[in-house]
Coordinates of C-alpha atoms and ligand atoms in Angstrom, one line a residue:
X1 CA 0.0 0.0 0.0
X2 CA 1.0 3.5 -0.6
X3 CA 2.7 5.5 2.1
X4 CA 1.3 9.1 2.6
X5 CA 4.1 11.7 1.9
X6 CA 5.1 13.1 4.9
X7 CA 5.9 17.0 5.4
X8 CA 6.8 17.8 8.9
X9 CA 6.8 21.8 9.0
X10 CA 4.4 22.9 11.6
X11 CA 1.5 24.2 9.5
X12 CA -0.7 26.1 12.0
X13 CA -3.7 28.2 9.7
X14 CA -3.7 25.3 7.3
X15 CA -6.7 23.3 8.7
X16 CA -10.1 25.1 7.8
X17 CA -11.5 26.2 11.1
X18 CA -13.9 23.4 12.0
X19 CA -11.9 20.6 9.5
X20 CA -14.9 20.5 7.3
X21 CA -15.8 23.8 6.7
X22 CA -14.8 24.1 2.9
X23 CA -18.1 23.2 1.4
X24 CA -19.9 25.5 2.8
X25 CA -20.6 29.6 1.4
X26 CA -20.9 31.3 5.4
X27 CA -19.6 30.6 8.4
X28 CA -21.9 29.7 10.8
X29 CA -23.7 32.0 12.8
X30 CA -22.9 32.7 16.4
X31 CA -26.4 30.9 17.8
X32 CA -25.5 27.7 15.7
X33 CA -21.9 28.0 17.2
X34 CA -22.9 28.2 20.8
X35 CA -25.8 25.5 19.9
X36 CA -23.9 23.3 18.3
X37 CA -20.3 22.8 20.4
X38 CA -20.0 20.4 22.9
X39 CA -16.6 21.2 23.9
X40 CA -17.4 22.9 27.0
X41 CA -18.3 19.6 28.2
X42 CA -16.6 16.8 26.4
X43 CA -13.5 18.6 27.2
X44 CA -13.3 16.1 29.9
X45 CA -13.0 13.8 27.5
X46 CA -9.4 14.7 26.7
X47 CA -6.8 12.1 28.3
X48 CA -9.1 9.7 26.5
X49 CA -9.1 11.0 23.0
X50 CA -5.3 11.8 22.9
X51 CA -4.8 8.0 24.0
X52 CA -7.1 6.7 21.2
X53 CA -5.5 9.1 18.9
X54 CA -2.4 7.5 19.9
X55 CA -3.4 3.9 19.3
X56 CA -4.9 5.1 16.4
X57 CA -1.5 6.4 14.7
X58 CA 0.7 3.8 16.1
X59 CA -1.6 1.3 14.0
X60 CA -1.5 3.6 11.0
X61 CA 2.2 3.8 11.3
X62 CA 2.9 0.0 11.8
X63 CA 0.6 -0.8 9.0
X64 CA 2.3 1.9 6.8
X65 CA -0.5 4.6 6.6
X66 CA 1.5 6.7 8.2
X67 CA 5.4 7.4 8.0
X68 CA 7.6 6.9 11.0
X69 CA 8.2 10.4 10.9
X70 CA 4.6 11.5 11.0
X71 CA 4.0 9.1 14.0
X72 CA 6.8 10.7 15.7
X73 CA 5.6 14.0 15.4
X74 CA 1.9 13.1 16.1
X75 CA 3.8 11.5 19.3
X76 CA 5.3 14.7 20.1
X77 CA 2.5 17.0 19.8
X78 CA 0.0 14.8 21.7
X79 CA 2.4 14.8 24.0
X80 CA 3.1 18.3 24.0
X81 CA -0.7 18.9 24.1
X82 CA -1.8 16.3 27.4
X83 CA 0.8 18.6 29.4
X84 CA -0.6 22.2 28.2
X85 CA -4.1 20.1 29.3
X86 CA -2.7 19.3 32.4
X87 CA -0.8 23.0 33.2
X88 CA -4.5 24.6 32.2
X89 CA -2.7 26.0 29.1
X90 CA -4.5 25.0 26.4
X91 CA -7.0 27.1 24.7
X92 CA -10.1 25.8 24.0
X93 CA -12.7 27.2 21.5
X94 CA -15.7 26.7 21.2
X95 CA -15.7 27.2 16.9
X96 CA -13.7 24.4 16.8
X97 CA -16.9 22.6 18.6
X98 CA -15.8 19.4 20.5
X99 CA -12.8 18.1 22.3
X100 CA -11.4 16.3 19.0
X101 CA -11.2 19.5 16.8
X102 CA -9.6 21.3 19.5
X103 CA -7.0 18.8 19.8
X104 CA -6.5 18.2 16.4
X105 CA -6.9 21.7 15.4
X106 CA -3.8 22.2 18.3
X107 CA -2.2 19.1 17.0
X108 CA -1.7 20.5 13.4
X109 CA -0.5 24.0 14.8
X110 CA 2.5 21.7 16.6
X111 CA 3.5 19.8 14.2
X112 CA 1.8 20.5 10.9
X113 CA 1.1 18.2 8.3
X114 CA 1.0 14.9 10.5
X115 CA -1.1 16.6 12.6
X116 CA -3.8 16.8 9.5
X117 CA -2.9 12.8 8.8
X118 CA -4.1 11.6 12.1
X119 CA -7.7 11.3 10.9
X120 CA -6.9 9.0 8.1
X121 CA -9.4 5.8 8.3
X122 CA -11.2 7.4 11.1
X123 CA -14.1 9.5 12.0
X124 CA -15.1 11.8 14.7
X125 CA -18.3 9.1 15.3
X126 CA -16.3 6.0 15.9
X127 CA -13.6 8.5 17.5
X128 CA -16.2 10.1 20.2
X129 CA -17.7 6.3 20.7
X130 CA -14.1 5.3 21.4
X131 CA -13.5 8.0 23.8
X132 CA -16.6 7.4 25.8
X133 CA -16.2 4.1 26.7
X134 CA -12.6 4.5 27.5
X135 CA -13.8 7.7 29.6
X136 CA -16.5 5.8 31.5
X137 CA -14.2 2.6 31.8
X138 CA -11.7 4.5 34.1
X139 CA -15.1 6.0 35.4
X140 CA -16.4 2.8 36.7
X141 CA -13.0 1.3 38.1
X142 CA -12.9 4.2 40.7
X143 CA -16.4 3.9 41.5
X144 CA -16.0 0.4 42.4
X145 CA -12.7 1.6 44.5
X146 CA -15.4 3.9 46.0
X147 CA -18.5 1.0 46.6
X148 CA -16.2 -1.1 48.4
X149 CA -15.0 1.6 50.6
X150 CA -19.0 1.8 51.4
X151 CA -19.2 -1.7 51.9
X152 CA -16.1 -2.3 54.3
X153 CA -18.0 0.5 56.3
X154 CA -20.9 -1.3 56.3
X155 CA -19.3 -4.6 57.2
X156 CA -17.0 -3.0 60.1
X157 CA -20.1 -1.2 61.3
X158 CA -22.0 -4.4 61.3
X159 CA -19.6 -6.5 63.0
X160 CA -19.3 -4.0 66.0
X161 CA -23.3 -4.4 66.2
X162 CA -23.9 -8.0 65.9
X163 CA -25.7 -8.3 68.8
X164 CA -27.0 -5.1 68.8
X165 CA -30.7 -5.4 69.0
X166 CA -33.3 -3.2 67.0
X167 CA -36.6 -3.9 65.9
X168 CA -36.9 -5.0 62.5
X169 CA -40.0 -3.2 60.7
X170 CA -42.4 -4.2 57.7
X171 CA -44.9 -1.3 56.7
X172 CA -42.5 0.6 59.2
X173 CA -44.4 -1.2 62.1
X174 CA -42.1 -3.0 64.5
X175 CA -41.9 -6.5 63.3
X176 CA -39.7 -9.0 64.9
X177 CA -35.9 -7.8 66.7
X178 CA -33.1 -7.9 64.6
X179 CA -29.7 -7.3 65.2
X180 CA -28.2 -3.5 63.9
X181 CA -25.7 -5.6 61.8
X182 CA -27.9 -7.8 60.2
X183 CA -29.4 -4.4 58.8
X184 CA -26.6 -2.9 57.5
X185 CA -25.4 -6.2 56.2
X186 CA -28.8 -5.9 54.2
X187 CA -27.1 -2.5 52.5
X188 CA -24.1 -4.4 51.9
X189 CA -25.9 -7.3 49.8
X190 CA -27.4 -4.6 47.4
X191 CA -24.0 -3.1 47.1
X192 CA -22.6 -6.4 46.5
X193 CA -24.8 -6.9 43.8
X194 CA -24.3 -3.2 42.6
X195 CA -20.6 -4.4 42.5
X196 CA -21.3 -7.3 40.5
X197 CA -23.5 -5.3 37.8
X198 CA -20.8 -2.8 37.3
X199 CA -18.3 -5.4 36.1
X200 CA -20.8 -6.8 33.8
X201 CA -21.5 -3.7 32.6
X202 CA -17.9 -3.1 32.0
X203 CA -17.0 -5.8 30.2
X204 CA -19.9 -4.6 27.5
X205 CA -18.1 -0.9 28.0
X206 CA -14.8 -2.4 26.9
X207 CA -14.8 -3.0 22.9
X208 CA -13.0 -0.7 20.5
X209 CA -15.9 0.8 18.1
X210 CA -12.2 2.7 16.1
X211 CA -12.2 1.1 12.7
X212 CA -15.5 1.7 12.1
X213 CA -15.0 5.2 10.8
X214 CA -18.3 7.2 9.8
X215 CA -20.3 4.4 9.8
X216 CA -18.9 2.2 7.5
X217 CA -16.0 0.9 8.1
X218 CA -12.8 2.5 5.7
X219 CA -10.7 1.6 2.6
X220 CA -7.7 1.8 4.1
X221 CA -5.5 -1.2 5.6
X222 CA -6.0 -1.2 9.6
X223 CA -5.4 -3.2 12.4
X224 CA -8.2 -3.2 15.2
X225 CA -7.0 -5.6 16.9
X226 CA -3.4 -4.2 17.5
X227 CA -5.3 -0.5 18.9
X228 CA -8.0 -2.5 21.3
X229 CA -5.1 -4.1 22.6
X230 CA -3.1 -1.3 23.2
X231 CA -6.3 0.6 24.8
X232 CA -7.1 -2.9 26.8
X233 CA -10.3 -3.3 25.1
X234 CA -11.4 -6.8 25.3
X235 CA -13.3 -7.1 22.2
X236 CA -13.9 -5.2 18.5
X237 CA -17.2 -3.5 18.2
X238 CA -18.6 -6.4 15.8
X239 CA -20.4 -3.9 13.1
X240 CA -19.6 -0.3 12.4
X241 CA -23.2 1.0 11.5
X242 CA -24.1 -0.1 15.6
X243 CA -20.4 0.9 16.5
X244 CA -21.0 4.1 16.1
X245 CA -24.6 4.6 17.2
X246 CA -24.5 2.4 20.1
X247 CA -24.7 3.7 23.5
X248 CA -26.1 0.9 25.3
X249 CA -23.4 0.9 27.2
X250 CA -24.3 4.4 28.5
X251 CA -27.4 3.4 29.2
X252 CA -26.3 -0.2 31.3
X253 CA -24.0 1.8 33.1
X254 CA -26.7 4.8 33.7
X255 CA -29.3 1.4 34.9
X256 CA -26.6 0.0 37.3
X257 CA -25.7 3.6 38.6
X258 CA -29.3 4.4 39.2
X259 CA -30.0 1.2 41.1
X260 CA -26.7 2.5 43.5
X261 CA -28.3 5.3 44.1
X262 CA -31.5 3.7 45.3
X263 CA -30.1 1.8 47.7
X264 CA -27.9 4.5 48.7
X265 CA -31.3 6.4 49.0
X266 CA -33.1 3.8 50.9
X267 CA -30.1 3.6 53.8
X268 CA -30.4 7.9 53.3
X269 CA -34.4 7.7 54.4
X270 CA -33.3 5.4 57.0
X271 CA -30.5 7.8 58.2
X272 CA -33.5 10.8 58.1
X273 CA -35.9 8.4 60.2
X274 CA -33.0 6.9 62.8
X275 CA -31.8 10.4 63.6
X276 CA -35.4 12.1 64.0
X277 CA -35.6 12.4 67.9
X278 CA -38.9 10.2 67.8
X279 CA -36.5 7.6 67.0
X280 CA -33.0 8.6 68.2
X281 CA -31.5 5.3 66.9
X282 CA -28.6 7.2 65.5
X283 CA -27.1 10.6 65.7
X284 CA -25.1 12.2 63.4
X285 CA -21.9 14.7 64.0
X286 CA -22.6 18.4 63.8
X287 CA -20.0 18.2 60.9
X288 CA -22.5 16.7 58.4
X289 CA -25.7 18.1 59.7
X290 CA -27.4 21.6 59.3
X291 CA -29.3 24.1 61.7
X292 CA -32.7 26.2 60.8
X293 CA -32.3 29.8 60.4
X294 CA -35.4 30.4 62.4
X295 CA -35.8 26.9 64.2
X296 CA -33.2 27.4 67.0
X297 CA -33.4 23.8 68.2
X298 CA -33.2 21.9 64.8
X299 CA -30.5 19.7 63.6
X300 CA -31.5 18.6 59.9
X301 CA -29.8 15.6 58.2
X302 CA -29.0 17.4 55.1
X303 CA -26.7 14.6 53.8
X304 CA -29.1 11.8 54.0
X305 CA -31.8 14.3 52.3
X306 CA -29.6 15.1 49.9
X307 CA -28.3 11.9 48.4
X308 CA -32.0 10.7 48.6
X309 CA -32.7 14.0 46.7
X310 CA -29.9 13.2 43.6
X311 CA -31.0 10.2 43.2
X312 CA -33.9 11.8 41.5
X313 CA -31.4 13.1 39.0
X314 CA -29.6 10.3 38.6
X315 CA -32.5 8.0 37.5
X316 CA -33.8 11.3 35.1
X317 CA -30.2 10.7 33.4
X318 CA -30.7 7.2 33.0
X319 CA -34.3 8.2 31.5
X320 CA -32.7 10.7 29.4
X321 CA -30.2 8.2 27.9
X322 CA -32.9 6.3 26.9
X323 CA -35.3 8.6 25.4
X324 CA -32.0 9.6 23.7
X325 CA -31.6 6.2 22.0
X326 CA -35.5 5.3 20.9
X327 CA -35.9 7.5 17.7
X328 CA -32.4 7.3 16.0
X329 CA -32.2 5.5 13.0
X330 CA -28.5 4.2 12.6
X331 CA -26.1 4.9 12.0
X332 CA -24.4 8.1 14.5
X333 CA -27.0 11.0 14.6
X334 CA -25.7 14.1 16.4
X335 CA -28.3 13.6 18.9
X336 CA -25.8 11.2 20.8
X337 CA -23.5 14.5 21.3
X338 CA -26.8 14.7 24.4
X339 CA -25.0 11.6 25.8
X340 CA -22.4 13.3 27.7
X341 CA -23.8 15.4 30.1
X342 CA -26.5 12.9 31.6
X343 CA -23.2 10.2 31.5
X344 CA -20.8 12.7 33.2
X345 CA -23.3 14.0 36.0
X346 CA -24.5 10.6 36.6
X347 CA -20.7 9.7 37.3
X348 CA -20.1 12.4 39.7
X349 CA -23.3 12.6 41.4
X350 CA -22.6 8.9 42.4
X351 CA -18.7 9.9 43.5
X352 CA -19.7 12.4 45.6
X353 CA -22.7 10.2 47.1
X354 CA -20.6 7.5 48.1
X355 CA -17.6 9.7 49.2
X356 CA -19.8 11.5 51.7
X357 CA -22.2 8.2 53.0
X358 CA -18.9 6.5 53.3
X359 CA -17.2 9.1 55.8
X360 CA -20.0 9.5 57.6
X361 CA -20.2 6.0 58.0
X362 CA -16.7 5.8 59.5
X363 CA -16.9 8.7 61.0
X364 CA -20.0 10.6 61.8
X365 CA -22.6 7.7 62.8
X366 CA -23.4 7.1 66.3
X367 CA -25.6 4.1 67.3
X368 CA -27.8 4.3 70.2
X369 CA -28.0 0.7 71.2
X370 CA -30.3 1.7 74.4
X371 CA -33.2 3.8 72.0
X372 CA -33.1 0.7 69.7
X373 CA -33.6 -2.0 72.4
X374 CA -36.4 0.6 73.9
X375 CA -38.2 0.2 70.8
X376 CA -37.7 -3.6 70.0
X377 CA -39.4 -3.9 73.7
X378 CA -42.0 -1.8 73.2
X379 CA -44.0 -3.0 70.0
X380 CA -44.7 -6.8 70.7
X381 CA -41.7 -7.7 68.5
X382 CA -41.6 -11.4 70.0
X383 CA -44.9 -12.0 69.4
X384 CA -44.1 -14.4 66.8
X385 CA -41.3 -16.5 69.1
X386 CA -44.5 -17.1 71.1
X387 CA -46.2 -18.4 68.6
X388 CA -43.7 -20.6 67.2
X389 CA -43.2 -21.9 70.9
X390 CA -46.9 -22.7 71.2
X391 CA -46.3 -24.5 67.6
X392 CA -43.5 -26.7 69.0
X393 CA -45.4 -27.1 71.9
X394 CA -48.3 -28.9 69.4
X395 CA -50.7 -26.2 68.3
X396 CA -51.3 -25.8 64.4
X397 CA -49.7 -22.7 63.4
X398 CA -52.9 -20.5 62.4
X399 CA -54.6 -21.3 66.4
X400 CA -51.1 -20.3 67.6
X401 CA -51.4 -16.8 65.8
X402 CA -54.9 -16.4 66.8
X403 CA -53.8 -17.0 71.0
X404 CA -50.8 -14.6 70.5
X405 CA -52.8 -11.7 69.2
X406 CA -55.2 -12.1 71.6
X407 CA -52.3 -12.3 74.2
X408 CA -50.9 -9.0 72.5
X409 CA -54.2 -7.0 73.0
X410 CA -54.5 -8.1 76.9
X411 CA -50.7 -7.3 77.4
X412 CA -51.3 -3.8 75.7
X413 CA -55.0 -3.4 77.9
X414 CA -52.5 -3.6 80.7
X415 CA -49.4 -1.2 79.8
X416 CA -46.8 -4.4 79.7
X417 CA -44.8 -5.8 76.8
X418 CA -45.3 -9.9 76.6
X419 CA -42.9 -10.8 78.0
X420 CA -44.0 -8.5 81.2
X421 CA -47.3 -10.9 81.6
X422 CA -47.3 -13.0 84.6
X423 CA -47.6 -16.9 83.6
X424 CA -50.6 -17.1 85.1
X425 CA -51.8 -14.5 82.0
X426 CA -50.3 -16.5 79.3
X427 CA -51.8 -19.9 80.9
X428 CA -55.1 -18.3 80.1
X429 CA -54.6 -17.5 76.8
X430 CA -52.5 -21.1 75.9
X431 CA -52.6 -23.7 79.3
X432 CA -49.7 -25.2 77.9
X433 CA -47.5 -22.5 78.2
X434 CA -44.6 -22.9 81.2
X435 CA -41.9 -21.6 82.6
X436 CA -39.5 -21.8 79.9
X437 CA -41.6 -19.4 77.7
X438 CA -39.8 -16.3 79.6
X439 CA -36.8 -17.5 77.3
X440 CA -38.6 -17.0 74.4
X441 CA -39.8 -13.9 74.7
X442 CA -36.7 -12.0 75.6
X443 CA -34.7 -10.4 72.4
X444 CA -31.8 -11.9 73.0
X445 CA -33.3 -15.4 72.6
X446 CA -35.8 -14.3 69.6
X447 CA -32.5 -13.1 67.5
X448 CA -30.4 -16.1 68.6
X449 CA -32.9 -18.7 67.6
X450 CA -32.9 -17.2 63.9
X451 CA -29.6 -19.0 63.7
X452 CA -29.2 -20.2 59.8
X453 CA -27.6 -18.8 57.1
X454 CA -29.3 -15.5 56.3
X455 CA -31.0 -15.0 59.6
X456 CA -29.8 -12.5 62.5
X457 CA -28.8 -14.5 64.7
X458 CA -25.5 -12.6 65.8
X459 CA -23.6 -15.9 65.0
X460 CA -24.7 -15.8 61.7
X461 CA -24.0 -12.2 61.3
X462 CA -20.6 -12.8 62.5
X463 CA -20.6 -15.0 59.6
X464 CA -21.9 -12.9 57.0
X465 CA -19.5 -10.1 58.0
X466 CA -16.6 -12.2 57.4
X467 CA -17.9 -13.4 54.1
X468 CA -18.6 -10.0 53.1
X469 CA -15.3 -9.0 53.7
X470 CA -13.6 -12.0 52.0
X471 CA -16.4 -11.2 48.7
X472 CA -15.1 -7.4 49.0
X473 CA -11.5 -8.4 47.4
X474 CA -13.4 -10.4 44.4
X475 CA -15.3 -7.5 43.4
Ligands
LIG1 N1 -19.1 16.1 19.3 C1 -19.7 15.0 18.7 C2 -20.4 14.1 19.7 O1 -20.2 14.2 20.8 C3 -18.6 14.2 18.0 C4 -19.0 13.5 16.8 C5 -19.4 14.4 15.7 N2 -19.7 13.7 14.5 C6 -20.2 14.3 13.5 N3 -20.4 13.6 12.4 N4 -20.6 15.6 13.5 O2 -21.1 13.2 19.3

């Protein structure tokens, strides 16, 4: 194949503004300009696009597209250009649009001619598609850095607490005790899964779409292979027209990040109802709470309302992402340019979420063991150990329930909790009841006789803890 002359003078005005500009009469007009560039946002995109450029010519190059000359140079200014990036030297402008005309545009001004070969066999659609994934791939290994700092705060919480006793709630009624670390071990398992989906997810995020040009693949002779391996993409993007139009991806990773952030908003509207002084099962520092300007004695858990408040945004990005996607016929349509914003606030929305849970985790939660054992003694929470007692003592299940609640409203006529009812009380309700029903109905023996793999028994919370932490270093 033919090599493409090489001139290396740096050529600075020779690349019409936008690098496509020559067929049209007029420039564009100021609104269309502002309208139209993304670069004030994709800009972030920049470490990403200069390593795909990179790839991209050092395939060129080794399959003799490019000269060794032109590489070198394209080296050099990329180089040159990731530092003036980095220094906050570089000039952006917004006529030159997006992130990849600014660089390029920069690129030819370094080095000249070699900076106007880079685009050879590629496009700025299967270009943008490449950047994006690579973007959100580094996106998603720090987030998962970030979810199991979460989880090991959940874990060492729930550890401490394995015999701490709370009432477990359905329809936020007391229910049966638990153990405070069998709750937050329940946070943990959603993150775990969380964990799990992000991978998969990733693994999807990690094929090359470069190669597939506009839409169609190109003429000239490349080498896919050689630049996903030098990116560490697992796989090719099997068919350029979905290459380039395909932001599935996007959306998986927008599903997966909206899922986070509804667990993350579930333990948040826990956090708001713990802390609330009806409750007092928690309190959180001063340092992550706020006063009322005109409510002297208020101390408002702003960080728990807050992450349950963006997770309102996040699942409208994941939304938008997909309303994004329904309409386009393929191949690329500049409507995906919209895929950057919901993608990049998504991404830092669930940073800062998990940042700020995570320290106040480890630093800012305080448990009130005595208010959560007040309230596991005060709503009947054992009723259902007597029952099952009365079961293994012969009754059918169903007469068992139908003795206990009657128990439940006598103990409540008389101001006591069940297990405050003289035996002579329960006699009359069940005449086989005995002595060894006082067992039964303390907390400590309803949690401990949940004692399989699941349940809250502390032993088995001991358990989950360390299998938690042993799963934390898989995922
Ligand atoms: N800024 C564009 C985007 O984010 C880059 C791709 C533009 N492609 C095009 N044919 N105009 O999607």
């Amino acid at each position: 194949m033919s090599k493409i002359k090489s001139r290396n003078k740096p050529d600075a005005g020779a690349l019409p503004a936008r690098g496509w500009s020559g067929r049209f009469g007029e420039p564009m007009s100021e609104r269309m300009q502002r309208f139209n560039a993304s670069v004030d946002f994709d800009r972030r995109l920049a470490s990403a696009d200069i390593a795909g450029s990179l790839a991209h010519a050092r395939m060129l190059a080794a399959t003799g597209v490019l000269s060794a000359a032109d590489l070198a140079a394209i080296e050099r200014g990329l180089k040159e250009i990731e530092g003036e990036i980095e220094r906050g030297e570089f000039v952006w402008t917004r006529a030159l649009e997006d992130v990849h005309l600014n660089i390029e545009h920069r690129l030819t001004a370094l080095v000249g001619d070699a900076g106007k070969r880079l685009h050879t066999a590629r496009s700025r659609n299967d270009q943008v598609a490449t950047d994006t994934r690579l973007w959100l791939r580094e996106a998603v290994d720090a987030l998962t850095v970030q979810l199991r700092a979460l989880r090991k705060a959940l874990i060492d919480l729930a550890e401490t607490h394995a015999d701490t006793i709370m009432p477990g709630f359905t329809h936020l009624q007391v229910a049966q005790p638990v153990t405070f670390g069998h709750h937050l071990l329940a946070y943990e398992a959603m993150l775990a899964r969380d964990a799990e989906r992000l991978a998969d997810g990733r693994s999807r995020i990690n094929r090359l779409p470069l190669g597939s040009a506009a839409l169609a693949g190109t003429s000239y002779p490349i080498d896919r292979q050689r630049v996903a391996e030098e990116l560490g993409f697992e796989a090719l993007c099997s068919n350029s027209l979905d290459a380039v139009s395909d932001r599935d991806f996007a959306v998986e990773f927008a599903a997966a990040a909206a899922l986070i952030m509804v667990h993350l908003s579930r333990f948040a509207e826990e956090l708001v109802i713990w802390s609330s002084p009806r409750f007092g099962f928690v309190t959180v520092a001063d340092r992550f709470c706020t006063g009322s300007s005109i409510m002297p004695q208020k101390r408002n858990p702003d960080v728990a309302e807050l992450v349950r408040g963006k997770t309102a945004r996040v699942i409208g990005h994941l939304t938008a992402l997909l309303v994004l996607m329904k309409a386009q016929p393929l191949a690329y349509n500049k409507d995906n340019q919209e895929d950057k914003e919901p993608l990049f606030d998504t991404v830092d929305t669930l940073a800062d979420c998990l940042a700020i849970l995570t320290e106040l985790i480890e630093t800012g939660l305080t448990p009130v063991p005595e208010r959560m054992r007040a309230a596991a003694s005060e709503g009947f929470a054992t009723a259902t150990d007597l029952a099952d007692y009365l079961v293994r003592k012969g009754m059918p299940f169903r007469d068992a329930h139908e003795v206990v609640a009657r128990a439940v409203r006598h103990a409540e006529q008389k101001g006591c909790d069940l297990a405050g009812l003289p035996l002579a009380d329960l006699q009359r309700f069940a005449p086989l009841v005995d002595e060894g029903v006082f067992r039964v109905l303390t907390l400590e023996g309803s949690v401990a006789s949940r004692d399989h793999p699941g349940g809250t028994a502390p032993a088995q919370v001991r358990a989950a803890a360390k299998a938690a932490r042993a799963a934390l270093d898989r995922t």
